[in-house]
PDB file of C-alpha atoms in Angstrom:
ATOM      1  CA  UNK Q   1     -10.239  30.532  84.101  1.00  0.00           C
ATOM      2  CA  UNK Q   2      -7.192  31.838  82.298  1.00  0.00           C
ATOM      3  CA  UNK Q   3      -5.092  28.898  83.468  1.00  0.00           C
ATOM      4  CA  UNK Q   4      -7.512  26.298  82.102  1.00  0.00           C
ATOM      5  CA  UNK Q   5      -7.603  27.990  78.697  1.00  0.00           C
ATOM      6  CA  UNK Q   6      -3.825  28.199  78.662  1.00  0.00           C
ATOM      7  CA  UNK Q   7      -3.462  24.522  79.562  1.00  0.00           C
ATOM      8  CA  UNK Q   8      -6.049  23.494  76.927  1.00  0.00           C
ATOM      9  CA  UNK Q   9      -4.276  25.529  74.240  1.00  0.00           C
ATOM     10  CA  UNK Q  10      -0.902  24.015  75.209  1.00  0.00           C
ATOM     11  CA  UNK Q  11      -2.318  20.486  75.060  1.00  0.00           C
ATOM     12  CA  UNK Q  12      -3.835  21.055  71.622  1.00  0.00           C
ATOM     13  CA  UNK Q  13      -0.622  22.537  70.277  1.00  0.00           C
ATOM     14  CA  UNK Q  14       1.363  19.534  71.574  1.00  0.00           C
ATOM     15  CA  UNK Q  15      -1.067  17.166  69.858  1.00  0.00           C
ATOM     16  CA  UNK Q  16      -0.781  19.129  66.618  1.00  0.00           C
ATOM     17  CA  UNK Q  17       3.027  19.069  66.732  1.00  0.00           C
ATOM     18  CA  UNK Q  18       3.105  15.352  67.483  1.00  0.00           C
ATOM     19  CA  UNK Q  19       0.733  14.510  64.640  1.00  0.00           C
ATOM     20  CA  UNK Q  20       2.327  16.758  62.011  1.00  0.00           C
ATOM     21  CA  UNK Q  21       5.359  14.748  61.026  1.00  0.00           C
ATOM     22  CA  UNK Q  22       5.800  14.308  57.280  1.00  0.00           C
ATOM     23  CA  UNK Q  23       6.662  11.146  55.401  1.00  0.00           C
ATOM     24  CA  UNK Q  24       9.244  11.091  52.653  1.00  0.00           C
ATOM     25  CA  UNK Q  25       8.147  10.346  49.103  1.00  0.00           C
ATOM     26  CA  UNK Q  26      10.129   7.578  47.496  1.00  0.00           C
ATOM     27  CA  UNK Q  27       8.232   7.445  44.212  1.00  0.00           C
ATOM     28  CA  UNK Q  28       5.947   4.804  42.789  1.00  0.00           C
ATOM     29  CA  UNK Q  29       8.697   2.440  41.666  1.00  0.00           C
ATOM     30  CA  UNK Q  30      12.375   2.613  42.415  1.00  0.00           C
ATOM     31  CA  UNK Q  31      14.509   3.491  39.404  1.00  0.00           C
ATOM     32  CA  UNK Q  32      16.028   0.272  38.063  1.00  0.00           C
ATOM     33  CA  UNK Q  33      16.909   1.379  34.537  1.00  0.00           C
ATOM     34  CA  UNK Q  34      20.509   0.918  33.543  1.00  0.00           C
ATOM     35  CA  UNK Q  35      20.197   2.168  29.972  1.00  0.00           C
ATOM     36  CA  UNK Q  36      22.137   5.092  28.594  1.00  0.00           C
ATOM     37  CA  UNK Q  37      20.474   8.062  26.908  1.00  0.00           C
ATOM     38  CA  UNK Q  38      21.394   6.813  23.410  1.00  0.00           C
ATOM     39  CA  UNK Q  39      19.945   3.334  24.080  1.00  0.00           C
ATOM     40  CA  UNK Q  40      16.676   4.801  25.312  1.00  0.00           C
ATOM     41  CA  UNK Q  41      16.481   7.077  22.258  1.00  0.00           C
ATOM     42  CA  UNK Q  42      17.044   4.188  19.836  1.00  0.00           C
ATOM     43  CA  UNK Q  43      14.381   2.115  21.627  1.00  0.00           C
ATOM     44  CA  UNK Q  44      11.962   5.048  21.376  1.00  0.00           C
ATOM     45  CA  UNK Q  45      12.567   5.421  17.633  1.00  0.00           C
ATOM     46  CA  UNK Q  46      12.048   1.684  17.095  1.00  0.00           C
ATOM     47  CA  UNK Q  47       8.810   1.748  19.107  1.00  0.00           C
ATOM     48  CA  UNK Q  48       7.493   4.755  17.201  1.00  0.00           C
ATOM     49  CA  UNK Q  49       8.137   3.114  13.839  1.00  0.00           C
ATOM     50  CA  UNK Q  50       6.598  -0.225  14.802  1.00  0.00           C
ATOM     51  CA  UNK Q  51       3.075   1.203  15.058  1.00  0.00           C
ATOM     52  CA  UNK Q  52       0.457   0.565  17.699  1.00  0.00           C
ATOM     53  CA  UNK Q  53       0.953  -2.967  18.985  1.00  0.00           C
ATOM     54  CA  UNK Q  54      -2.257  -2.765  21.037  1.00  0.00           C
ATOM     55  CA  UNK Q  55      -4.520  -1.894  18.111  1.00  0.00           C
ATOM     56  CA  UNK Q  56      -7.302  -4.251  17.023  1.00  0.00           C
ATOM     57  CA  UNK Q  57      -6.046  -4.327  13.440  1.00  0.00           C
ATOM     58  CA  UNK Q  58      -2.295  -4.206  14.095  1.00  0.00           C
ATOM     59  CA  UNK Q  59      -1.606  -7.645  12.630  1.00  0.00           C
ATOM     60  CA  UNK Q  60      -4.286  -7.722   9.953  1.00  0.00           C
ATOM     61  CA  UNK Q  61      -2.341  -5.880   7.259  1.00  0.00           C
ATOM     62  CA  UNK Q  62      -4.092  -4.234   4.320  1.00  0.00           C
ATOM     63  CA  UNK Q  63      -7.778  -5.037   4.128  1.00  0.00           C
ATOM     64  CA  UNK Q  64      -9.638  -5.019   0.837  1.00  0.00           C
ATOM     65  CA  UNK Q  65     -13.360  -4.396   0.630  1.00  0.00           C
ATOM     66  CA  UNK Q  66     -15.374  -5.881  -2.202  1.00  0.00           C
ATOM     67  CA  UNK Q  67     -18.328  -3.668  -3.024  1.00  0.00           C
ATOM     68  CA  UNK Q  68     -21.425  -4.992  -4.757  1.00  0.00           C
ATOM     69  CA  UNK Q  69     -22.835  -1.531  -5.540  1.00  0.00           C
ATOM     70  CA  UNK Q  70     -22.816  -0.212  -9.094  1.00  0.00           C
ATOM     71  CA  UNK Q  71     -20.570   2.828  -9.497  1.00  0.00           C
ATOM     72  CA  UNK Q  72     -22.877   4.550 -11.994  1.00  0.00           C
ATOM     73  CA  UNK Q  73     -25.882   4.077  -9.704  1.00  0.00           C
ATOM     74  CA  UNK Q  74     -24.059   5.576  -6.715  1.00  0.00           C
ATOM     75  CA  UNK Q  75     -22.906   8.525  -8.819  1.00  0.00           C
ATOM     76  CA  UNK Q  76     -26.441   9.130 -10.117  1.00  0.00           C
ATOM     77  CA  UNK Q  77     -27.789   9.118  -6.545  1.00  0.00           C
ATOM     78  CA  UNK Q  78     -25.107  11.598  -5.466  1.00  0.00           C
ATOM     79  CA  UNK Q  79     -25.899  13.952  -8.356  1.00  0.00           C
ATOM     80  CA  UNK Q  80     -29.631  13.763  -7.619  1.00  0.00           C
ATOM     81  CA  UNK Q  81     -29.039  14.487  -3.934  1.00  0.00           C
ATOM     82  CA  UNK Q  82     -26.736  17.411  -4.767  1.00  0.00           C
ATOM     83  CA  UNK Q  83     -29.405  18.965  -7.007  1.00  0.00           C
ATOM     84  CA  UNK Q  84     -32.199  18.490  -4.468  1.00  0.00           C
ATOM     85  CA  UNK Q  85     -33.110  21.972  -3.177  1.00  0.00           C
ATOM     86  CA  UNK Q  86     -34.523  20.527   0.054  1.00  0.00           C
ATOM     87  CA  UNK Q  87     -31.632  18.223   0.948  1.00  0.00           C
ATOM     88  CA  UNK Q  88     -30.532  20.299   3.911  1.00  0.00           C
ATOM     89  CA  UNK Q  89     -34.066  20.744   5.242  1.00  0.00           C
ATOM     90  CA  UNK Q  90     -34.032  19.716   8.891  1.00  0.00           C
ATOM     91  CA  UNK Q  91     -37.354  18.767  10.439  1.00  0.00           C
ATOM     92  CA  UNK Q  92     -36.082  19.805  13.884  1.00  0.00           C
ATOM     93  CA  UNK Q  93     -36.210  23.432  12.731  1.00  0.00           C
ATOM     94  CA  UNK Q  94     -40.008  23.396  12.519  1.00  0.00           C
ATOM     95  CA  UNK Q  95     -42.856  23.375  15.023  1.00  0.00           C
ATOM     96  CA  UNK Q  96     -43.331  19.936  16.572  1.00  0.00           C
ATOM     97  CA  UNK Q  97     -40.549  18.571  14.363  1.00  0.00           C
ATOM     98  CA  UNK Q  98     -42.835  18.392  11.360  1.00  0.00           C
ATOM     99  CA  UNK Q  99     -41.985  19.823   7.964  1.00  0.00           C
ATOM    100  CA  UNK Q 100     -44.884  21.852   6.530  1.00  0.00           C
ATOM    101  CA  UNK Q 101     -46.466  20.565   3.340  1.00  0.00           C
ATOM    102  CA  UNK Q 102     -45.360  23.684   1.467  1.00  0.00           C
ATOM    103  CA  UNK Q 103     -41.736  22.602   1.872  1.00  0.00           C
ATOM    104  CA  UNK Q 104     -42.198  18.979   0.929  1.00  0.00           C
ATOM    105  CA  UNK Q 105     -42.862  19.627  -2.755  1.00  0.00           C
ATOM    106  CA  UNK Q 106     -40.880  22.397  -4.389  1.00  0.00           C
ATOM    107  CA  UNK Q 107     -43.103  24.723  -6.355  1.00  0.00           C
ATOM    108  CA  UNK Q 108     -40.182  26.114  -8.310  1.00  0.00           C
ATOM    109  CA  UNK Q 109     -39.128  24.397 -11.485  1.00  0.00           C
ATOM    110  CA  UNK Q 110     -35.484  24.555 -12.335  1.00  0.00           C
ATOM    111  CA  UNK Q 111     -35.967  23.774 -16.017  1.00  0.00           C
ATOM    112  CA  UNK Q 112     -36.653  26.498 -18.546  1.00  0.00           C
ATOM    113  CA  UNK Q 113     -39.568  26.129 -20.881  1.00  0.00           C
ATOM    114  CA  UNK Q 114     -40.252  28.084 -24.018  1.00  0.00           C
ATOM    115  CA  UNK Q 115     -43.170  30.464 -23.678  1.00  0.00           C
ATOM    116  CA  UNK Q 116     -45.884  30.372 -26.315  1.00  0.00           C
TER     117      UNK Q 116
END
């Protein structure tokens, strides 16, 4: 019984030794660059200053946008939105994502009136 276990262990160890040889790593591509350090640095500086050649708008230059909106109208809308007390009211903060009626119309007036 002991001999068969010894022979089986020896056979497995021989198989493990035979299958455990390592390959050498030669890299992905062999090094074929013949540039000096200074040449590589100057090429890097030139590439950095040229911008992104793979961009969608690399060759388009400066783009101008012609707007048809009135500047005064946009400014008036921005001022009205900034003075709206309920502008940051998020419906997701309420039950079933529905803003209660009490919040929809502000009951507070922000203008002062003279009392009689």
